[in-house]
Amino acid sequence: MKKMKTVVAIVLLAGILFETRGMDSLAAEMPQTAVMYIESEDDTIKYCTSPDEAFRNCYQPGGRIYFKKSCDLELGGTLSYNRPRSNIEIIVEEGAVLTIGKKGVYLDGAYLTINGTLDLNASEGELMGKTNYIKMGKKGQYIKKKYDFEKKEAACFTAKDIYYGQPLSDADILPDNVHWKNSVEGTWSFTQPEHIPEAGKRQYDVIFTPRHDLTYDPFFCPSGGLAAVRQTVPRLAEYQTPSLYVGQELRWAEPAYVFTSPVTGEVIKGRLVFEEEDRVFYQAKEQSVTAVFTPENSNYAVTKQAVKVKVISVTPEMKMNPAPRKNGEVGQSLQDIPILDGVCVNPHTGERVEGSWEWKDKTAKIKKGKTAYPVLFLPKESGYQRLEMTLYVTGEEKKAETVKKADSGEELPIIITQMVSRLSDIQKPKAAAPSKTKIKKIKRTGRKAKISCRKVKKAGYEVQYATNKKWKKAKKKYCTNPVVVIKKLRNKKKYYFRARTWDKKRTVHSKWSDVKKG
């Protein structure tokens, strides 16, 4: 009996020892690994000794890879396992720390769940590419790498100059304005790239966007970018050539025009004026002039533009008819009959048109009696048209007289070169010039001047004025009143004035008065 109990005890002890040894052997066979994975086609949990093995097995079917303990993720080798597919989920378990090896990892759409720690700052490599999804657990930590740089300018980065109308995105930040302490790939840009800034220099918010944003955070720099916005030069898009008459100042031309922005194409409001407003043309043709466009918006620059104006010829208006100075004899040529000049003016400006009067046919012979002969007014300036009218000349026959010879009493014929039947046909002597006048007072009001002259009996008045002492391009104004009003002067421009008197028929005039400035 005692022997039986002893045998049973030995058997039980052996069983216990065998079971213990079996457990120890099974425990020894259990993998002590930091990585396990589950393939999508198989729900079996599999353990491996390296991340490379897990990625290799999940690369085609997909699946989930668990990092249960701290591990350095160094992929590579014969296959491109450093580019996980989008059907792979990488899970960092709680308590585990995952670092990236030198070769780095391209996620390229893989899922990432962090319950432990993903420490990129302690990593030698970078986490690159893009991920579809990042999930952070309650105790999860995502530590990105830090980077540092210096600005070339203490205040801000300098961007490339742009023109008004361009967005800030066109103002690239110049790379030589950034000095990296540890170089990081990425781009600098303005935080509001579509903003259209006003002309001038201003600072705007900028941001640095790393190329690998899974490894680095963006860096925001308030008012860190200096952008210089230049005024845009308007472009002449449409222009209708204006017209003005010979003798008129350029200011009277009124062009139709459209200026646009060469950047945006929008119409620019503003005013176009001619650079030489007081310029006068005496040739009837298209003339090239310079115009200045001043935009209403200060973001656009004042610009000069070469344009055309059309100058139209003018037919002078007769103010006082010419007249022959004397009559002639039958058979005499018209060129022997001088013409008393008339007065012609520009109908658009009232200014006198200088020129000469001539018989149309100087060689024509004078006929007997009162006959009309054509006469021409030839303007001095080519932009004025010729005038043709008729003047009457009375032709008289020559009459002979006889006188007795003193010694013989023989009658000799005497040829009378000119016979007249009326007192009015006798050539009258030239009228006497009126007394000289003087300018007593000049009153300027804007573009108008009131000239007060000393009164002279039975006389008209002529005032001449110019902007220079040499009387270049001088103008004249006639008046029967000693107070002469002149309009359309250049504002804030000093003028020189002088005056003289004429007889009522404007045949003779006095000397000029002293010059006065006003």
XYZ file of C-alpha atoms in Angstrom:
518
model
C 0.000 0.000 0.000
C 2.745 2.326 0.837
C 4.525 1.372 -2.373
C 1.424 2.200 -4.397
C 1.124 5.643 -2.889
C 4.778 6.266 -3.564
C 4.407 5.337 -7.262
C 1.366 7.583 -7.655
C 3.220 10.458 -6.067
C 6.184 9.904 -8.365
C 3.914 9.828 -11.432
C 2.112 13.026 -10.411
C 5.393 14.743 -9.723
C 6.717 13.685 -13.096
C 3.555 14.989 -14.754
C 3.904 18.285 -13.010
C 7.556 18.508 -13.987
C 6.736 17.549 -17.583
C 3.943 20.192 -17.776
C 6.248 22.836 -16.318
C 8.931 21.975 -18.778
C 6.346 22.094 -21.614
C 5.148 25.567 -20.588
C 8.703 26.787 -20.348
C 9.428 25.374 -23.784
C 6.262 27.022 -25.282
C 7.132 30.301 -23.631
C 10.599 30.053 -25.064
C 9.107 29.496 -28.508
C 6.768 32.561 -28.219
C 8.282 35.518 -30.360
C 9.647 38.426 -28.367
C 9.166 41.046 -31.197
C 8.268 44.766 -31.482
C 6.229 44.284 -34.676
C 3.192 42.247 -35.572
C 0.903 42.461 -38.583
C -2.399 41.207 -39.954
C -2.789 40.748 -43.684
C -6.072 41.852 -45.249
C -6.652 38.394 -46.751
C -5.923 36.611 -43.466
C -7.084 37.687 -39.979
C -4.230 35.748 -38.339
C -1.921 37.790 -36.147
C 1.649 37.308 -37.267
C 4.790 38.337 -35.508
C 8.048 39.338 -37.136
C 11.484 40.406 -36.099
C 11.731 43.483 -38.409
C 9.400 46.111 -39.895
C 10.839 45.251 -43.306
C 9.323 41.765 -43.103
C 5.912 43.138 -42.107
C 5.854 45.639 -44.955
C 7.013 42.972 -47.417
C 4.206 40.617 -46.479
C 1.517 43.345 -46.439
C 2.699 45.171 -49.564
C 0.511 43.277 -52.030
C -2.566 42.230 -50.009
C -2.529 45.204 -47.630
C -3.158 45.035 -43.919
C -2.315 46.484 -40.519
C 1.174 46.730 -39.046
C 1.506 47.201 -35.279
C 4.582 48.655 -33.581
C 4.193 47.319 -30.067
C 7.613 48.324 -28.773
C 10.054 51.095 -29.513
C 11.521 50.585 -32.968
C 13.653 52.238 -35.635
C 11.812 52.078 -38.927
C 14.451 51.526 -41.608
C 12.952 50.289 -44.836
C 14.622 49.558 -48.145
C 16.428 46.610 -49.588
C 15.523 44.922 -52.844
C 11.882 46.071 -52.806
C 10.518 49.603 -52.477
C 8.861 49.008 -49.134
C 9.614 52.580 -48.221
C 6.524 53.452 -50.294
C 3.573 51.892 -48.429
C 0.370 51.546 -50.389
C -2.889 53.209 -49.403
C -4.342 49.888 -48.162
C -1.787 49.662 -45.332
C -2.425 51.039 -41.849
C 0.550 51.765 -39.582
C -0.295 51.652 -35.855
C 2.094 52.837 -33.127
C 0.892 51.182 -29.917
C 0.769 52.905 -26.542
C 4.178 53.016 -24.880
C 6.034 52.413 -28.134
C 8.300 55.035 -29.742
C 8.763 54.910 -33.510
C 11.705 56.676 -35.142
C 12.543 56.956 -38.837
C 15.838 55.713 -40.264
C 18.146 57.566 -42.641
C 16.398 56.317 -45.760
C 13.110 57.849 -44.641
C 9.623 56.585 -45.388
C 7.195 57.645 -48.144
C 3.693 57.079 -46.811
C 2.011 57.864 -50.141
C -1.542 57.524 -48.871
C -1.133 54.966 -46.080
C -3.168 55.320 -42.855
C -1.388 56.301 -39.641
C -2.672 55.707 -36.088
C -0.561 57.011 -33.194
C -1.377 55.731 -29.719
C 2.283 55.876 -28.662
C 4.933 58.286 -29.868
C 6.121 59.132 -33.373
C 9.330 61.077 -32.648
C 10.623 62.631 -35.857
C 12.826 65.144 -34.063
C 14.966 62.287 -32.786
C 14.962 60.607 -36.193
C 17.688 60.699 -38.764
C 15.292 60.403 -41.690
C 12.087 62.102 -42.792
C 8.481 61.034 -43.116
C 7.641 61.938 -46.693
C 4.744 61.784 -49.103
C 1.096 62.215 -48.151
C -1.185 60.214 -45.869
C -4.919 59.784 -46.243
C -5.578 59.721 -42.528
C -3.785 60.447 -39.238
C -5.464 59.391 -36.005
C -4.103 60.463 -32.632
C -4.871 58.455 -29.520
C -5.428 59.980 -26.090
C -1.779 59.462 -25.127
C -0.415 59.726 -28.619
C 2.444 62.123 -29.414
C 3.451 63.340 -32.849
C 6.789 65.134 -32.461
C 7.916 66.845 -35.667
C 11.410 68.043 -36.497
C 12.449 71.573 -35.684
C 14.240 73.901 -38.108
C 15.760 77.359 -37.964
C 16.752 80.139 -40.367
C 17.812 83.775 -40.399
C 16.451 86.714 -42.406
C 18.847 88.691 -44.529
C 16.939 91.811 -43.473
C 16.139 92.080 -39.804
C 12.515 93.129 -40.344
C 11.290 90.985 -43.210
C 11.939 89.066 -46.407
C 12.121 91.001 -49.673
C 9.925 89.889 -52.550
C 10.241 90.493 -56.282
C 8.685 93.774 -57.471
C 5.244 93.602 -59.083
C 2.899 96.117 -60.756
C -0.483 97.275 -59.529
C -3.095 94.759 -60.647
C -0.878 91.733 -60.048
C -1.672 89.467 -57.056
C 0.792 88.876 -54.237
C 1.371 85.383 -55.611
C 3.421 87.009 -58.408
C 5.722 88.636 -55.834
C 8.048 85.678 -55.247
C 10.175 85.895 -52.122
C 13.776 85.996 -53.253
C 15.710 82.921 -52.026
C 18.863 84.890 -51.188
C 16.899 86.642 -48.427
C 16.807 83.422 -46.330
C 19.861 81.956 -44.563
C 19.147 78.461 -43.239
C 20.850 77.089 -40.146
C 19.568 73.650 -41.071
C 18.303 73.474 -44.627
C 14.684 72.407 -45.102
C 13.012 71.978 -48.468
C 9.884 74.063 -48.974
C 8.461 77.308 -50.290
C 7.864 80.815 -48.916
C 4.622 82.473 -49.931
C 2.223 85.193 -48.856
C -0.694 83.984 -46.769
C -3.125 85.870 -49.037
C -1.701 85.113 -52.481
C -4.766 86.401 -54.386
C -4.710 89.820 -52.689
C -4.197 92.792 -55.079
C -2.050 95.291 -53.123
C -2.014 99.061 -53.606
C 1.022 100.723 -55.191
C 3.898 101.339 -52.775
C 6.013 99.322 -50.342
C 4.237 97.389 -47.582
C 4.760 94.339 -45.371
C 2.444 91.346 -45.571
C 2.061 88.040 -43.696
C 4.114 85.158 -45.115
C 4.283 81.434 -44.437
C 6.880 78.734 -45.042
C 5.367 75.471 -46.279
C 7.791 72.535 -45.921
C 7.926 70.072 -48.762
C 7.545 67.208 -46.268
C 4.797 68.498 -44.030
C 4.581 65.147 -42.168
C 8.072 65.850 -40.802
C 7.937 69.644 -40.389
C 5.259 72.128 -39.372
C 4.633 75.260 -41.485
C 6.148 78.489 -40.121
C 3.988 81.626 -39.995
C 5.743 85.012 -40.068
C 3.413 88.012 -39.424
C 4.269 91.044 -41.619
C 7.370 89.168 -42.672
C 7.300 89.827 -46.407
C 8.124 93.194 -47.996
C 6.442 93.671 -51.380
C 7.165 96.679 -53.611
C 4.210 97.403 -55.902
C 4.987 99.757 -58.769
C 2.501 102.054 -60.474
C 1.150 100.505 -63.640
C 1.710 102.549 -66.806
C -1.635 102.961 -68.659
C -1.871 101.801 -72.264
C -3.681 103.801 -74.972
C -6.275 101.343 -76.290
C -8.477 103.661 -78.379
C -7.923 107.147 -79.835
C -9.992 109.193 -82.282
C -7.977 111.931 -83.980
C -9.526 115.323 -83.087
C -9.768 118.295 -85.463
C -9.057 121.986 -85.047
C -8.828 124.913 -87.443
C -5.723 126.728 -88.610
C -4.900 129.505 -86.138
C -6.596 127.832 -83.171
C -4.619 126.871 -80.090
C -4.076 123.164 -79.482
C -6.208 123.296 -76.332
C -9.355 123.486 -78.515
C -8.829 119.958 -79.863
C -11.041 117.465 -77.996
C -9.892 113.872 -78.543
C -11.890 110.736 -77.678
C -9.669 108.161 -75.965
C -9.639 105.004 -73.830
C -6.736 103.959 -71.592
C -6.549 100.454 -70.116
C -4.346 98.561 -67.678
C -1.797 96.302 -69.408
C -2.046 93.995 -66.393
C -5.799 93.545 -65.930
C -7.240 95.109 -69.087
C -9.644 97.290 -67.088
C -10.513 100.800 -68.308
C -8.645 103.571 -66.460
C -10.414 106.854 -65.793
C -8.402 110.033 -66.148
C -7.791 113.202 -68.183
C -5.770 113.622 -71.371
C -4.343 117.087 -72.100
C -1.856 118.280 -74.665
C 1.608 119.183 -73.425
C 1.778 122.449 -75.451
C -1.785 123.715 -75.083
C -1.009 127.178 -76.495
C 0.652 125.843 -79.636
C -0.868 127.181 -82.896
C -0.704 125.419 -86.289
C -0.737 127.219 -89.640
C -0.397 124.185 -91.913
C -3.488 122.170 -92.787
C -2.452 118.528 -92.230
C -2.162 115.880 -89.516
C 0.274 116.994 -86.847
C 2.145 114.904 -84.272
C 1.843 116.199 -80.704
C 2.532 114.968 -77.185
C -0.349 114.377 -74.788
C -0.191 113.741 -71.031
C -2.637 111.298 -69.415
C -3.256 111.781 -65.677
C -5.208 108.863 -64.119
C -7.728 109.473 -61.339
C -6.390 106.409 -59.493
C -2.939 107.031 -57.985
C -2.061 103.359 -58.505
C -1.515 104.244 -62.146
C 1.376 106.388 -63.373
C 1.087 109.658 -65.298
C 2.150 108.883 -68.853
C 3.082 110.812 -71.996
C 1.717 109.635 -75.324
C 2.521 110.667 -78.928
C -0.788 111.290 -80.736
C -2.142 113.036 -83.846
C -4.392 116.038 -84.422
C -5.962 117.036 -87.742
C -5.577 120.711 -88.693
C -8.262 121.973 -91.115
C -7.671 124.860 -93.522
C -9.679 128.048 -93.061
C -11.316 130.431 -95.524
C -10.638 133.971 -94.272
C -13.579 136.251 -93.511
C -13.592 139.729 -95.071
C -13.841 142.530 -92.527
C -12.878 145.457 -94.754
C -12.864 145.359 -98.582
C -9.788 146.407 -100.571
C -9.964 149.260 -103.113
C -7.890 150.516 -106.062
C -5.809 153.563 -105.078
C -6.525 155.314 -108.398
C -8.207 154.895 -111.766
C -6.289 154.360 -115.009
C -6.161 155.155 -118.665
C -7.509 152.987 -121.390
C -4.834 150.502 -122.491
C -2.872 150.821 -119.278
C -1.974 147.491 -117.419
C -3.638 146.623 -114.116
C -0.212 146.211 -112.507
C 0.079 150.010 -112.681
C -2.951 150.363 -110.404
C -1.957 149.778 -106.719
C -4.464 148.131 -104.370
C -5.407 149.533 -100.994
C -5.313 146.435 -98.756
C -8.441 145.169 -97.065
C -8.674 143.338 -93.723
C -9.318 139.571 -93.421
C -9.758 137.659 -90.165
C -9.918 134.036 -89.039
C -13.655 133.337 -88.486
C -12.841 130.862 -85.677
C -10.470 133.038 -83.660
C -11.129 136.628 -84.834
C -7.392 137.111 -85.397
C -6.250 139.091 -88.453
C -4.940 137.002 -91.342
C -1.743 138.411 -92.787
C -1.377 138.382 -96.572
C -1.251 140.452 -99.772
C -3.683 141.602 -102.498
C -2.885 141.141 -106.154
C -4.692 141.471 -109.461
C -5.538 138.035 -110.788
C -4.260 139.061 -114.220
C -1.698 141.835 -113.802
C -1.136 142.165 -117.531
C -4.803 142.773 -118.338
C -5.410 146.119 -120.106
C -7.802 148.649 -118.647
C -10.963 149.085 -120.660
C -12.877 152.256 -121.144
C -15.441 153.031 -118.489
C -16.113 151.380 -115.146
C -15.136 147.701 -115.339
C -14.840 144.924 -112.715
C -11.515 143.109 -112.568
C -10.759 139.983 -110.419
C -8.391 140.426 -107.485
C -6.847 137.770 -105.148
C -6.033 137.749 -101.446
C -2.915 135.582 -100.892
C -2.575 134.570 -97.198
C 0.912 134.465 -95.739
C 0.240 131.112 -94.037
C -0.420 128.036 -96.182
C -3.283 126.867 -93.981
C -5.579 129.677 -95.183
C -7.521 129.533 -98.436
C -7.186 132.208 -101.144
C -9.972 134.721 -101.572
C -11.146 136.065 -104.945
C -13.297 139.129 -105.469
C -13.731 141.946 -108.012
C -12.684 145.587 -107.910
C -13.949 148.322 -110.236
C -11.509 150.482 -112.142
C -12.603 153.358 -114.446
C -10.649 153.683 -117.660
C -10.370 157.142 -119.299
C -9.270 158.046 -122.798
C -6.102 160.121 -123.263
C -6.817 163.734 -124.361
C -4.458 165.992 -126.275
C -4.062 169.804 -125.803
C -2.337 172.301 -128.117
C -0.180 175.265 -127.284
C 1.137 177.950 -129.653
C 4.775 178.060 -130.434
C 6.151 181.386 -129.152
C 7.871 182.446 -132.340
C 5.671 180.971 -135.076
C 2.229 180.668 -133.527
C 2.125 176.905 -134.484
C -0.083 174.762 -132.256
C 1.719 171.745 -130.633
C -0.128 168.756 -129.084
C 0.271 168.095 -125.342
C -0.605 164.580 -124.073
C -2.533 164.583 -120.813
C -1.608 161.398 -118.990
C -4.740 161.339 -116.864
C -8.064 163.160 -117.088
C -10.703 163.025 -114.465
C -14.260 164.238 -114.550
C -14.980 163.994 -110.851
C -13.171 165.240 -107.791
C -13.548 161.839 -106.150
C -11.427 160.247 -108.895
C -8.406 162.382 -108.013
C -5.859 160.487 -105.871
C -6.218 161.786 -102.338
C -3.190 162.353 -100.135
C -2.437 159.786 -97.417
C -4.319 160.413 -94.169
C -2.391 161.657 -91.147
C -1.616 159.108 -88.414
C -3.588 159.517 -85.153
C -1.938 160.461 -81.910
C 0.002 157.873 -79.952
C -1.754 156.197 -77.017
C -0.437 154.539 -73.883
C -1.537 151.718 -71.598
C -2.817 153.189 -68.353
C -3.857 150.026 -66.539
C -3.854 146.212 -66.922
C -6.249 144.085 -64.884
C -5.790 140.270 -65.023
C -8.556 137.888 -63.906
C -7.689 134.242 -64.568
C -7.444 133.800 -68.327
C -8.833 137.273 -69.101
C -7.095 140.680 -69.236
C -8.664 144.150 -69.325
C -6.374 146.712 -71.027
C -7.223 150.417 -70.429
C -5.655 152.766 -73.036
C -5.486 156.576 -73.121
C -8.364 157.843 -75.272
C -7.495 159.372 -78.662
C -10.140 161.219 -80.711
C -11.379 159.618 -83.927
C -9.163 156.545 -83.536
C -9.401 152.795 -83.161
C -7.107 150.745 -80.917
C -4.888 147.728 -81.487
C -3.377 145.786 -78.569
C -0.585 143.326 -79.249
C 0.375 140.699 -76.640
C 2.867 137.852 -76.272
C 4.615 135.777 -73.591
C 8.070 137.031 -74.571
C 9.830 140.369 -75.158
C 10.741 139.443 -78.732
C 7.031 139.266 -79.629
C 7.412 135.770 -81.048
C 3.996 134.308 -81.928
C 2.408 137.562 -80.812
C -1.356 138.070 -81.143
C -3.442 141.177 -81.807
C -6.827 142.494 -80.798
C -8.616 145.440 -82.517
C -11.259 147.553 -80.815
C -12.942 150.932 -81.263
C -13.125 151.313 -77.484
C -10.037 152.389 -75.491
C -10.781 149.533 -73.066
C -9.767 146.284 -74.791
C -10.723 142.905 -73.258
C -8.543 139.915 -74.190
C -9.666 136.363 -73.398
C -8.224 132.834 -73.528
C -4.879 133.741 -71.979
C -2.803 131.063 -70.317
C -3.580 130.904 -66.625
C -0.821 132.090 -64.260
C 1.339 133.122 -67.243
C 2.832 136.628 -67.523
C 2.212 138.518 -70.773
C 3.745 141.598 -72.448
C 1.301 144.202 -73.835
C 1.642 147.251 -76.110
C -0.913 149.391 -77.943
C -1.227 151.746 -80.910
C -3.993 153.718 -82.609
C -5.436 153.514 -86.135
C -7.512 155.895 -88.163
C -11.073 154.711 -88.661
C -10.320 153.225 -92.098
C -7.223 151.463 -90.767
C -4.975 152.993 -93.398
C -2.381 154.535 -91.063
C -1.423 153.906 -87.462
C 0.591 155.522 -84.686
C 3.754 154.239 -83.106
C 3.562 151.572 -80.421
C 3.154 152.563 -76.797
C 5.582 151.570 -74.076
C 5.464 147.847 -73.164
C 3.732 146.841 -69.959
C 3.779 143.434 -68.278
C 0.707 141.920 -66.696
